[in-house]
Amino acid sequence: MTRLAEGGALIDRTKPVSFKFDGKTYQGFAGDTLASAMLANGVKLVGRSYKYHRPRGVVTSGPEEPNALVNLGSGPTHEPNVRMTQVPLFEGLEATSQNRFPSLNADIGVLNALASKLYPAGFYYKTFIHPRVAWKHLFEPVIRNIAGLGRAPSEADPDTYEHQYAFCDVLIAGGGAAGLLAARKAGEAGARVMLVEQTERLGGRMLVDDDAEIDGKSAVAWVAEQVIALEAMDNVTIRLNTCASAAYDHGYTMLYERRTDDRKGTGPRHRLWRVRTKQIIAATGMIERPIAFYGNDVPGVMLASAVRDYVKLWGVAPGRNTVVYTVGDDGYRTALSLHAAGHKLSAVLDVREDPVGMLVEQVRGAGIKVMPATGIGKVIGGKAGVTAIKTVSFATGKDDAPLDDSIPCDCVAMAGGWSPVVHLYSHSGGKVLWDAKLAMYRPDANFRPTDGSGEGFVHAAGGANGELQTQAVLKSAAEAASGALSSIGMTTDTSAPTVAAVAEQPMQPTWFTPTQGKASYGGKHFLDYQNDVTVADIRLAAREGYESVEHAKRYTTLGMATDQGKLSNINGHAILADALGKAMPEVGTTTFRPPYTPISMGSIAGREKGILFKPVRETVMHNWHAAQNAEFEPVGDWRRPYRYQQGNEAREPSIHREIARVREAVGLLDASTLGKIIVKGPDAGKFLNMMYTNMMSTLKPGKCRYGLMCNDNGFLMDDGVVARLDEDTFLCHTTSGGSDRVHAWMEEWLQTEWFDLKVYTANVTEQWAQFAVAGPNARKLLERFEGDTDLSGDALPFMGFTDGVLDGLPVRIFRISFSGELSFEIATPTSYGPALWEALMSKGEDLGVGPYGTEALHVLRAEKGFIVVGDETDGTVTPHDVGMSWAVSKKKEDFIGKRAMMRSDLTREGRKQLVGLLTTNPRRVLPDGAHAMSADGTRAIGHVTSTYYSPTLKRSIAMALIEDGQSMMGQTLTIGIDANSAAKAVVSSPVFYDEEGARQNV
Amino acid sequence: MLLIHCPCCGVEAEETEFAAGGEAHIHRPGPDCSDAEWATYLFDRKNPRGVHLERWRHAFGCGKWFHMARHTYTLEVYGVYQADELTPPQAILDRIAERTSA
Ligand SMILES: [Zn+2]
């Protein structure tokens, strides 16, 4: 056990918690993270790296953790790639290690490491290129087996997740000293403030690095005072366990809140917040950097700040005997905290030649050996952890340097300097500047992310702004608050509390530590722990010409793991700069992309799953269809009956039964989904002349006309029957999926091009139920209704319509047909739909009435050669291509599509034209989309657009678009079926049944 | 996500309420135009890294089309104006000049 006898601000020693890791039971305390509890149990090995399967331990204490990723939970609550450093310990927690087989201790993937010479940087690039066959059959299967970290869950997550919306004036990301002061100032100025903090505690590094006094109080006491003040303000909302994941355009901010990771709480487990804020203060702090030295990935090598976090926050000393390796004063804080906890420190290694100052003197005064100009030349140890280090002197000035005696230790604390968390500042366009003295990228106040009025809306404060000293942190927070408030017309002063702190000496940026012999090429100097990218990989990338930082990143995969290079990017870019002989700013930095840390898939989905994933439109007859055992199919957002199943009837017999009913008796089709748009006004006819290829202005009231709609490329986009209700009013039917699109299309032209026309439109699709009554008995059925509407062919001829009454129900009856049979389409206000339908069913029983679905409809229309927009057309087909030149007016001066149809490509020879295909084997139904071959078999000359078995004709029929097809009547074509077979079919007219139209015109 | 002010109904709303409609002030030539003129109308669009006059529709709101002057890189919005205006109002042109002069 490495739990200290006392201390640990966050743990409650009266509340023991038991949990399991890889099946073994351990004990921790309430307040622990999974990482602190594992360290407290002396477990160093917690994972295997991605590429080489090297043994890895916990490196950090926060969200930047690259190594300690585990599977959390099991079965439906299983979640992969969870950072142990962010998992609050709870009773019964179960975690398993990842990326190992068969077990963490005996992982055979470590063979990759032995073969690491075969996996240099660019391995994937080079392997992907050639030979391709090897990729498919050799490399990919092998890589798939060994690659990947966590395992995806296989069951649906039972928890709920939700999206929340919020608005505020100032959003403050980060609850450390800077965030607290900024929140206090903004809150006191009266702004609506949201303060979010990714951990469960406020205070940030002040809770650990408490050697400064603020306004005469201890840092911890000052933090407590701010929290009390903020909690008392109604206009300030504090959210813990909430990460400001992203700042998008115009101040749109995304927060990720983890509420009940123990899955025991009530309400949603995670929330994704969408916040509209006027201003953002990024008080997101800093992340400490590792140092590149030989063996810096052995379990037990940790960030120095994390080591003291574990000591002070969780009462855990990760080592009994620690070596600190530092580039500045900050590492000495770790030495002092371990010393205060009664632990041994073998040495503090400092890269600087002459470390001086108060922190250094305190360490020396404690009797701890300080070794100037010295680094770690080599770490000795393995999966059980660090056992010793060998030191190296920077004085040699060489990469290949002799190593000195070893120092026994079980923990290495590395303090490589700090990098401001500039992510939130950078997500929507803020720029960063390289500060050579502090070796960090800092936000450039001249290039802030800007909002809709072009003003900067993100202000960096404290550590995120590159401030290392508490006084400067608070000063910058006060200035950020003042800047944010003045942008929204509020004010605060820029005064900050007075800080008494130890003076610190400058750090010395150090990107590489020499070692002896061949190892100095850097193959065991790890930069990116998660993706196993080393100094050697970056140097190789530079040598092979990947000089751009973005190229080197992709070549080596530096920073491309789930931690997105939080620990590795700056170090890697510095190695690249060195290898290229360039300065850091010349090399540049990669793009910071949201989200800051991975967010759960559940939070992205929110409640939008299952039936809430996408709304479905149902007609007023939907329940009736369902009760008749309808099989539904999606048509646009609608669900329409595809066929009605009787008993265990297979699909084809039921469809054939429905077709025969329409051809021989009378069938009912629920056509309510057809789009219905009213176009009204003195200029309605003029307008529709532009919208349709046909002449609509000459249509007489009481008559219908089938119309085609094209776009200005001359291609068909919709079709339907237009009825003129009166001089000023037209009713335009559209395809079932097209009503919203066509309505929007009409409005676009009316509002943006012909705004001088006096026309209104209204989409009345859902106001009407509409049924097709089709078949030779259709008129007989309707004549059984009470009412004085004359339905005779003389009074209501084909393509006429009339308003009327059927058994007291108000109806509009259209003589239109999509089946080729005698057909009436009857529209009635939606609420009367069921009454009308039931009446049609009951009055026609002896006439053989019954419903038919969309598949029967499609066969019926294909027998008649009627096109369906979307089947016979694909966005490149003109009315002429489908043999409908008759519907394109030659008289109109202009219409949408007219000019385009004169373009050379639309008038050339060899365009595909609609024809029928009759297979030589009448039972052979062609596959939809099958290609017709040219005579010499060298190329495709067209494709099948609709294909069915026609029970009416007792043979296969198909429509196809074939190059110059109209001139190929009677020729036999070869149609490819699959790689090894083909069918023969004769080109015919696409109208297979009742070519004269005698059946519908009675 | 942009925050957009609709000049037709007056609300300020999320971009998800709106639909972008591409470059504004495209002239639709008559049926007597040349192939080249028609091709220009159909296909030629500016793609500036800078100020863009564009069409938007308040698709999930009032349903009206309008015009917006916007910077395609900084996403600054210089102003919105009605769909039947053939050029941006002088105030918007002045704003663009002022904001892009530096
Ligand atoms: Zn509006």
Short mmCIF file of N, CA and C and ligand atoms in Angstrom, two decimals, chain B residues 6 8-11 58 61-62, ligand 1:
data_model
loop_
_atom_site.label_atom_id
_atom_site.label_comp_id
_atom_site.label_asym_id
_atom_site.label_seq_id
_atom_site.Cartn_x
_atom_site.Cartn_y
_atom_site.Cartn_z
N CYS B 6 -33.47 37.33 -38.65
CA CYS B 6 -34.34 37.27 -39.84
C CYS B 6 -34.99 38.64 -40.04
N CYS B 8 -37.34 39.37 -41.92
CA CYS B 8 -38.76 39.27 -42.29
C CYS B 8 -39.65 39.19 -41.06
N CYS B 9 -39.28 38.29 -40.12
CA CYS B 9 -40.12 38.15 -38.92
C CYS B 9 -39.46 38.74 -37.70
N GLY B 10 -38.18 39.12 -37.80
CA GLY B 10 -37.53 39.84 -36.73
C GLY B 10 -36.85 39.01 -35.66
N VAL B 11 -36.94 37.68 -35.72
CA VAL B 11 -36.32 36.90 -34.65
C VAL B 11 -34.83 36.72 -34.91
N HIS B 58 -35.59 31.44 -43.93
CA HIS B 58 -35.96 31.11 -42.55
C HIS B 58 -36.87 29.88 -42.62
N GLY B 61 -39.00 28.75 -39.70
CA GLY B 61 -39.55 29.90 -38.99
C GLY B 61 -40.63 30.49 -39.87
N CYS B 62 -40.42 31.70 -40.34
CA CYS B 62 -41.46 32.37 -41.12
C CYS B 62 -41.49 31.89 -42.56
ZN ZN C 1 -38.22 34.83 -40.15
#
